[in-house]
């Protein structure tokens, strides 16, 4: 297959390297393609600048859109998700397009279960703008798949580990605060898997098997690191709770496609990250 990865960063590079070992032709588009490893065909372009997208490869089987905003501002989100996706839809013809989205499109905060059919009422501008990008696909001239990832972790993405190690973390115990996550290798693995399906559905949640209470994850990490368990947030009244969290995302639809997780839960995934570091 001929595959363009638009926004070829951490996830895109892992996906691209997997695809080229199978003989696919893969182009990685980003502003600084010199950062791509050998084997991926780098394309220097700015997704927000239509003029820079005029020479894209023809006869593509698949475009995978994985650009991320480089700042946490409304303007950066508008550019990375809405403007960039609109420009790629106009500039790159393909049979299929996979758009990487986020579980921030959900506003649920009551600890209940969420799946692909759940209401999307985002609580933040991030979720609102990413949802706006998803809606661009309603009018797309090709088959589209949206994959909504939860928090991505893996090698080099160790903010939670460091906050536990440094003693900065607190545990949100009462009521439990449910969090969802996905190892970066499974992000690439499931994009690869969904890209090969003959009859995919139009949307999947990209999360592991186990939404887990924030305090359970942090206490498990503390035990593995051999540091004191983080205190309860009740003992640190100044701590701010993340408002976009407290939902349990289901991966049932993804599992029904036959995808096998490399890291099915946080213990497997963080265990691997800790053994590698
Ligand atoms: N982080 C999370 O926990 C999380 C959670 C849910 C969903 N997601 C989504 O998952 C995806 C994962 O991304 P990732 O971890 O692979 O991010 P990443 O490593 O930051 O890669 C994103 C790539 O996009 C490229 N890019 C950004 N703006 C661009 C532009 N204007 N033109 C061309 N390329 C551009 C960047 O390359 P250059 O700088 O070279 O242009 C970068 O390599 C993103 O779509 C993100 O929204 C992430």
CSV table of N, CA and C in Angstrom, one decimal, residues 1 4 26 28 41 67 76-77 86 89 97 113 117 149 152-153 162 166-167 190 197 277:
chain,number,residue,atom,x,y,z
A,1,UNK,N,0.8,-1.2,0.0
A,1,UNK,CA,0.0,0.0,0.0
A,1,UNK,C,0.9,1.3,0.0
A,4,UNK,N,0.4,7.8,3.5
A,4,UNK,CA,0.9,9.1,4.0
A,4,UNK,C,0.6,9.2,5.4
A,26,UNK,N,5.8,4.3,2.5
A,26,UNK,CA,5.3,5.2,3.6
A,26,UNK,C,6.0,6.5,3.5
A,28,UNK,N,6.4,10.2,5.5
A,28,UNK,CA,6.1,10.8,6.8
A,28,UNK,C,6.2,12.3,6.6
A,41,UNK,N,10.0,7.9,4.1
A,41,UNK,CA,10.3,8.9,3.1
A,41,UNK,C,9.8,10.2,3.7
A,67,UNK,N,-1.3,14.6,13.5
A,67,UNK,CA,-0.6,15.9,13.9
A,67,UNK,C,-1.1,16.2,15.4
A,76,UNK,N,-3.5,27.2,18.5
A,76,UNK,CA,-2.7,26.0,18.1
A,76,UNK,C,-3.6,24.8,17.8
A,77,UNK,N,-4.6,24.6,18.6
A,77,UNK,CA,-5.5,23.4,18.4
A,77,UNK,C,-6.3,23.6,17.1
A,86,UNK,N,-8.4,19.9,7.3
A,86,UNK,CA,-9.2,20.4,6.1
A,86,UNK,C,-8.2,20.5,4.9
A,89,UNK,N,-7.4,17.0,3.6
A,89,UNK,CA,-8.5,16.4,2.8
A,89,UNK,C,-8.6,17.0,1.4
A,97,UNK,N,-9.0,7.4,5.1
A,97,UNK,CA,-8.3,8.3,6.0
A,97,UNK,C,-8.6,8.0,7.4
A,113,UNK,N,-19.2,4.5,32.4
A,113,UNK,CA,-18.6,4.0,31.2
A,113,UNK,C,-18.9,4.8,30.0
A,117,UNK,N,-20.6,5.3,21.2
A,117,UNK,CA,-22.0,5.8,21.1
A,117,UNK,C,-22.3,6.9,22.1
A,149,UNK,N,-7.8,8.3,21.2
A,149,UNK,CA,-6.9,7.8,22.2
A,149,UNK,C,-7.1,8.5,23.5
A,152,UNK,N,-1.6,9.0,26.4
A,152,UNK,CA,-0.5,8.1,25.9
A,152,UNK,C,0.7,8.2,26.8
A,153,UNK,N,1.2,7.0,27.1
A,153,UNK,CA,2.5,6.9,27.8
A,153,UNK,C,3.4,5.9,27.2
A,162,UNK,N,7.5,10.4,36.9
A,162,UNK,CA,8.4,11.4,37.6
A,162,UNK,C,7.7,12.1,38.7
A,166,UNK,N,9.1,12.1,42.4
A,166,UNK,CA,9.6,13.3,43.0
A,166,UNK,C,8.8,13.7,44.3
A,167,UNK,N,7.7,12.9,44.5
A,167,UNK,CA,6.9,13.3,45.7
A,167,UNK,C,5.8,14.4,45.4
A,190,UNK,N,-2.5,-0.5,17.0
A,190,UNK,CA,-3.9,-0.5,16.6
A,190,UNK,C,-4.2,0.3,15.3
A,197,UNK,N,-8.0,-3.5,8.1
A,197,UNK,CA,-9.4,-4.1,8.1
A,197,UNK,C,-10.1,-3.8,6.8
A,277,UNK,N,14.0,1.7,31.6
A,277,UNK,CA,14.6,3.0,31.9
A,277,UNK,C,15.8,2.8,32.9
